[in-house]
Amino acid sequence: GAVVSQHPSWVICKSGTSVKIECRSLDFQATTMFWYRQFPKQSLMLMATSNEGSKATYEQGVEKDKFLINHASLTLSTLTVTSAHPEDSSFYICSAPGQKLKQETQYFGPGTRLLVL
Amino acid sequence: KNQVEQSPQSLIILEGKNCTLQCNYTVSPFSNLRWYKQDTGRGPVSLTIMTFSENTKSNRRYTATLDADTKQSSLHITASQLSDSASYICVVSESSASKIIFGSGTRLSIRP
């Protein structure tokens, strides 16, 4: 079945540094991928929609200059958290739409846990 | 405003017991409704997908129902196991804008 991977699975960084998170669709192509952030005991919050070959679409309140998204190919999207601060510490998840039993569904990556010290 | 509301927020039951989780939505126009299971520290995994015309769908011990008229869905878990402890998220897709709206989830804990 369709699989979405993320790398790294966890990262610890110093405040002020930038962190890149990769999201890959392993056995299918995705012209669109979604990036979410999830704080403890809360549901996923959509941050942005990554579009292959064009600019990402950001949700209201999400700073596009802080969360840089690049959809370099049909199987790879990257999220870069620039000048990370402790409040950026969160669980970041990506998803890609695929087909399951002839219906569109979202395949989620395993998530990346970011801790900014 | 398109919304998805889940209840209860959290639930604790004994191993072997059944439980039912609820999802009410106001998303329109409706495309489909999905239930996901999310283990702590993991990404969500799809359990069921239901379209407008489907009333019931089962996946092993999980049975989802959908009432498109009242805009309600439920997820019934039979003979719960310790591994069922997770957050269960209801996700509704809006067809016109290709948007997906997440419920806040129900945190289920199974006690031995």
Short mmCIF file of C-alpha atoms in Angstrom, two decimals:
data_model
loop_
_atom_site.label_atom_id
_atom_site.label_comp_id
_atom_site.label_asym_id
_atom_site.label_seq_id
_atom_site.Cartn_x
_atom_site.Cartn_y
_atom_site.Cartn_z
CA GLY A 1 0.00 0.00 0.00
CA ALA A 2 0.92 3.66 -0.23
CA VAL A 3 3.57 4.79 2.22
CA VAL A 4 4.71 8.24 3.23
CA SER A 5 7.99 8.63 5.06
CA GLN A 6 9.46 11.52 7.00
CA HIS A 7 13.02 12.30 7.92
CA PRO A 8 14.23 12.84 10.51
CA SER A 9 11.87 11.20 12.97
CA TRP A 10 13.10 13.49 15.73
CA VAL A 11 15.46 16.43 15.99
CA ILE A 12 16.82 18.58 18.78
CA CYS A 13 18.31 21.92 17.86
CA LYS A 14 19.47 25.17 19.40
CA SER A 15 17.33 28.26 19.28
CA GLY A 16 18.07 30.31 16.18
CA THR A 17 19.06 27.44 13.93
CA SER A 18 17.11 26.13 10.95
CA VAL A 19 15.74 22.63 10.65
CA LYS A 20 14.72 20.83 7.45
CA ILE A 21 12.13 18.06 7.49
CA GLU A 22 11.61 15.81 4.47
CA CYS A 23 8.38 14.15 3.41
CA ARG A 24 8.50 11.46 0.74
CA SER A 25 5.82 9.42 -0.97
CA LEU A 26 7.54 6.08 -1.41
CA ASP A 27 5.52 4.25 -4.02
CA PHE A 28 3.25 6.84 -5.54
CA GLN A 29 3.45 10.35 -6.88
CA ALA A 30 1.96 13.32 -5.10
CA THR A 31 1.54 16.67 -6.78
CA THR A 32 0.16 17.95 -3.50
CA MET A 33 1.32 17.32 0.03
CA PHE A 34 0.08 18.76 3.29
CA TRP A 35 2.04 19.86 6.34
CA TYR A 36 0.53 19.78 9.82
CA ARG A 37 1.64 20.71 13.29
CA GLN A 38 0.35 18.96 16.37
CA PHE A 39 0.81 20.08 19.95
CA PRO A 40 0.39 17.63 22.85
CA LYS A 41 -3.14 16.37 23.33
CA GLN A 42 -4.40 18.46 20.42
CA SER A 43 -5.50 17.56 16.93
CA LEU A 44 -3.54 18.17 13.78
CA MET A 45 -3.48 21.75 12.55
CA LEU A 46 -2.98 22.26 8.84
CA MET A 47 -0.09 24.63 8.22
CA ALA A 48 0.25 24.66 4.47
CA THR A 49 -0.39 22.87 1.22
CA SER A 50 2.70 22.03 -0.77
CA ASN A 51 2.31 22.10 -4.54
CA GLU A 52 4.80 20.51 -6.91
CA GLY A 53 6.20 23.10 -9.26
CA SER A 54 4.52 26.08 -7.66
CA LYS A 55 4.36 28.03 -4.43
CA ALA A 56 2.91 26.55 -1.30
CA THR A 57 -0.40 27.75 0.06
CA TYR A 58 -0.26 28.74 3.71
CA GLU A 59 -3.08 28.69 6.22
CA GLN A 60 -4.02 31.87 7.99
CA GLY A 61 -1.61 32.73 10.76
CA VAL A 62 1.26 30.60 9.45
CA GLU A 63 4.33 32.65 8.52
CA LYS A 64 5.55 31.64 5.09
CA ASP A 65 8.98 33.15 5.69
CA LYS A 66 9.42 31.12 8.83
CA PHE A 67 8.13 27.83 7.49
CA LEU A 68 9.68 27.42 4.06
CA ILE A 69 8.15 24.75 1.88
CA ASN A 70 9.71 23.31 -1.24
CA HIS A 71 8.01 20.65 -3.35
CA ALA A 72 11.03 19.66 -5.40
CA SER A 73 9.61 16.61 -7.13
CA LEU A 74 6.50 14.45 -7.34
CA THR A 75 7.71 12.40 -4.38
CA LEU A 76 9.42 14.93 -2.13
CA SER A 77 8.34 17.96 -0.14
CA THR A 78 10.47 19.70 2.46
CA LEU A 79 9.55 21.95 5.36
CA THR A 80 12.28 24.18 6.76
CA VAL A 81 11.70 25.80 10.11
CA THR A 82 13.92 28.88 9.97
CA SER A 83 15.38 30.53 13.06
CA ALA A 84 13.63 28.02 15.26
CA HIS A 85 12.53 29.04 18.74
CA PRO A 86 11.31 26.94 21.67
CA GLU A 87 7.69 27.72 20.80
CA ASP A 88 8.25 25.94 17.48
CA SER A 89 8.77 22.71 19.37
CA SER A 90 6.03 20.43 18.15
CA PHE A 91 5.18 17.29 16.22
CA TYR A 92 5.22 17.95 12.48
CA ILE A 93 3.33 15.58 10.19
CA CYS A 94 2.95 15.50 6.44
CA SER A 95 0.37 13.76 4.31
CA ALA A 96 -0.17 13.03 0.65
CA PRO A 97 -3.41 12.14 -1.09
CA GLY A 98 -3.62 8.75 -2.70
CA GLN A 99 -6.15 6.20 -3.82
CA LYS A 100 -7.43 3.43 -1.58
CA LEU A 101 -10.19 1.17 -2.84
CA LYS A 102 -10.85 3.72 -5.58
CA GLN A 103 -11.43 6.49 -3.07
CA GLU A 104 -9.12 9.34 -2.29
CA THR A 105 -7.60 9.20 1.12
CA GLN A 106 -4.77 10.89 2.94
CA TYR A 107 -1.65 8.92 3.73
CA PHE A 108 0.18 10.37 6.68
CA GLY A 109 3.85 10.25 7.44
CA PRO A 110 5.05 9.00 10.83
CA GLY A 111 5.77 12.53 12.01
CA THR A 112 8.86 14.45 13.07
CA ARG A 113 9.24 15.56 16.64
CA LEU A 114 11.10 18.85 16.92
CA LEU A 115 12.53 20.11 20.17
CA VAL A 116 14.11 23.55 20.17
CA LEU A 117 16.26 24.31 23.18
CA LYS B 1 -18.46 27.57 9.08
CA ASN B 2 -17.31 24.03 8.36
CA GLN B 3 -16.71 22.19 11.60
CA VAL B 4 -16.15 18.67 12.86
CA GLU B 5 -16.89 17.93 16.50
CA GLN B 6 -16.04 14.73 18.27
CA SER B 7 -17.23 13.29 21.55
CA PRO B 8 -16.24 12.31 24.07
CA GLN B 9 -12.90 14.10 24.31
CA SER B 10 -11.51 11.17 26.23
CA LEU B 11 -12.70 7.74 27.23
CA ILE B 12 -11.39 4.99 29.49
CA ILE B 13 -12.77 1.47 29.23
CA LEU B 14 -11.74 -1.98 30.37
CA GLU B 15 -10.13 -4.42 27.99
CA GLY B 16 -12.70 -6.54 26.20
CA LYS B 17 -15.48 -3.97 26.43
CA ASN B 18 -17.09 -2.21 23.47
CA CYS B 19 -17.25 1.53 22.94
CA THR B 20 -18.66 4.05 20.49
CA LEU B 21 -17.12 7.33 19.45
CA GLN B 22 -19.17 10.12 17.92
CA CYS B 23 -18.50 12.64 15.17
CA ASN B 24 -20.85 15.46 14.15
CA TYR B 25 -20.05 17.68 11.23
CA THR B 26 -21.38 20.74 9.45
CA VAL B 27 -19.16 20.45 6.38
CA SER B 28 -20.89 21.24 3.13
CA PRO B 29 -20.74 20.22 0.37
CA PHE B 30 -19.75 16.87 1.77
CA SER B 31 -17.33 14.59 -0.04
CA ASN B 32 -16.32 11.85 2.38
CA LEU B 33 -15.69 11.09 6.03
CA ARG B 34 -12.73 9.18 7.36
CA TRP B 35 -11.78 7.80 10.71
CA TYR B 36 -8.11 7.66 11.62
CA LYS B 37 -6.27 6.06 14.51
CA GLN B 38 -3.25 7.90 15.82
CA ASP B 39 -0.92 6.22 18.27
CA THR B 40 1.09 8.53 20.50
CA GLY B 41 4.05 9.96 18.63
CA ARG B 42 2.94 8.49 15.31
CA GLY B 43 1.15 9.71 12.23
CA PRO B 44 -2.57 8.90 11.76
CA VAL B 45 -3.52 5.66 10.06
CA SER B 46 -6.73 5.32 8.09
CA LEU B 47 -9.40 2.99 9.51
CA THR B 48 -12.42 3.64 7.28
CA ILE B 49 -13.53 5.88 4.43
CA MET B 50 -17.20 6.60 3.84
CA THR B 51 -18.93 8.48 1.08
CA PHE B 52 -22.40 10.01 1.01
CA SER B 53 -24.13 6.80 -0.05
CA GLU B 54 -22.53 4.51 2.51
CA ASN B 55 -24.22 3.89 5.86
CA THR B 56 -21.96 1.31 7.45
CA LYS B 57 -18.46 0.09 6.88
CA SER B 58 -16.45 -2.40 8.91
CA ASN B 59 -12.75 -2.99 9.25
CA ARG B 60 -12.01 -5.90 11.57
CA ARG B 61 -13.23 -4.81 15.04
CA TYR B 62 -14.01 -1.28 13.86
CA THR B 63 -17.45 -0.42 12.47
CA ALA B 64 -18.19 3.07 11.23
CA THR B 65 -21.66 4.43 10.52
CA LEU B 66 -22.69 7.50 8.62
CA ASP B 67 -25.99 9.35 8.62
CA ALA B 68 -25.66 11.98 5.91
CA ASP B 69 -29.04 13.47 6.76
CA THR B 70 -28.19 14.27 10.36
CA LYS B 71 -24.49 14.69 9.53
CA GLN B 72 -23.39 12.26 12.19
CA SER B 73 -20.93 9.42 12.19
CA SER B 74 -19.91 6.91 14.81
CA LEU B 75 -17.02 4.53 15.24
CA HIS B 76 -17.79 1.39 17.21
CA ILE B 77 -14.96 -0.68 18.58
CA THR B 78 -15.78 -4.25 19.54
CA ALA B 79 -13.95 -6.35 22.10
CA SER B 80 -11.37 -3.68 22.80
CA GLN B 81 -7.71 -4.57 23.13
CA LEU B 82 -4.89 -2.76 24.90
CA SER B 83 -3.47 -1.84 21.50
CA ASP B 84 -6.64 0.15 20.76
CA SER B 85 -5.41 2.85 23.14
CA ALA B 86 -4.90 5.84 20.85
CA SER B 87 -6.50 9.01 19.58
CA TYR B 88 -9.27 8.54 17.05
CA ILE B 89 -9.73 11.37 14.62
CA CYS B 90 -12.73 12.08 12.40
CA VAL B 91 -11.83 13.88 9.17
CA VAL B 92 -14.40 15.26 6.76
CA SER B 93 -13.62 16.35 3.22
CA GLU B 94 -15.35 19.28 1.56
CA SER B 95 -15.77 18.65 -2.12
CA SER B 96 -15.98 22.18 -3.47
CA ALA B 97 -12.67 23.46 -2.16
CA SER B 98 -10.92 20.13 -1.75
CA LYS B 99 -10.44 20.96 1.90
CA ILE B 100 -10.23 18.51 4.76
CA ILE B 101 -11.43 19.40 8.23
CA PHE B 102 -10.13 17.57 11.28
CA GLY B 103 -12.03 16.83 14.44
CA SER B 104 -10.20 17.36 17.72
CA GLY B 105 -10.11 13.63 18.33
CA THR B 106 -11.13 11.25 21.09
CA ARG B 107 -8.40 9.91 23.31
CA LEU B 108 -9.23 6.29 24.11
CA SER B 109 -7.49 4.42 26.89
CA ILE B 110 -7.97 0.69 27.36
CA ARG B 111 -7.26 -0.59 30.88
CA PRO B 112 -6.38 -4.23 31.58
#
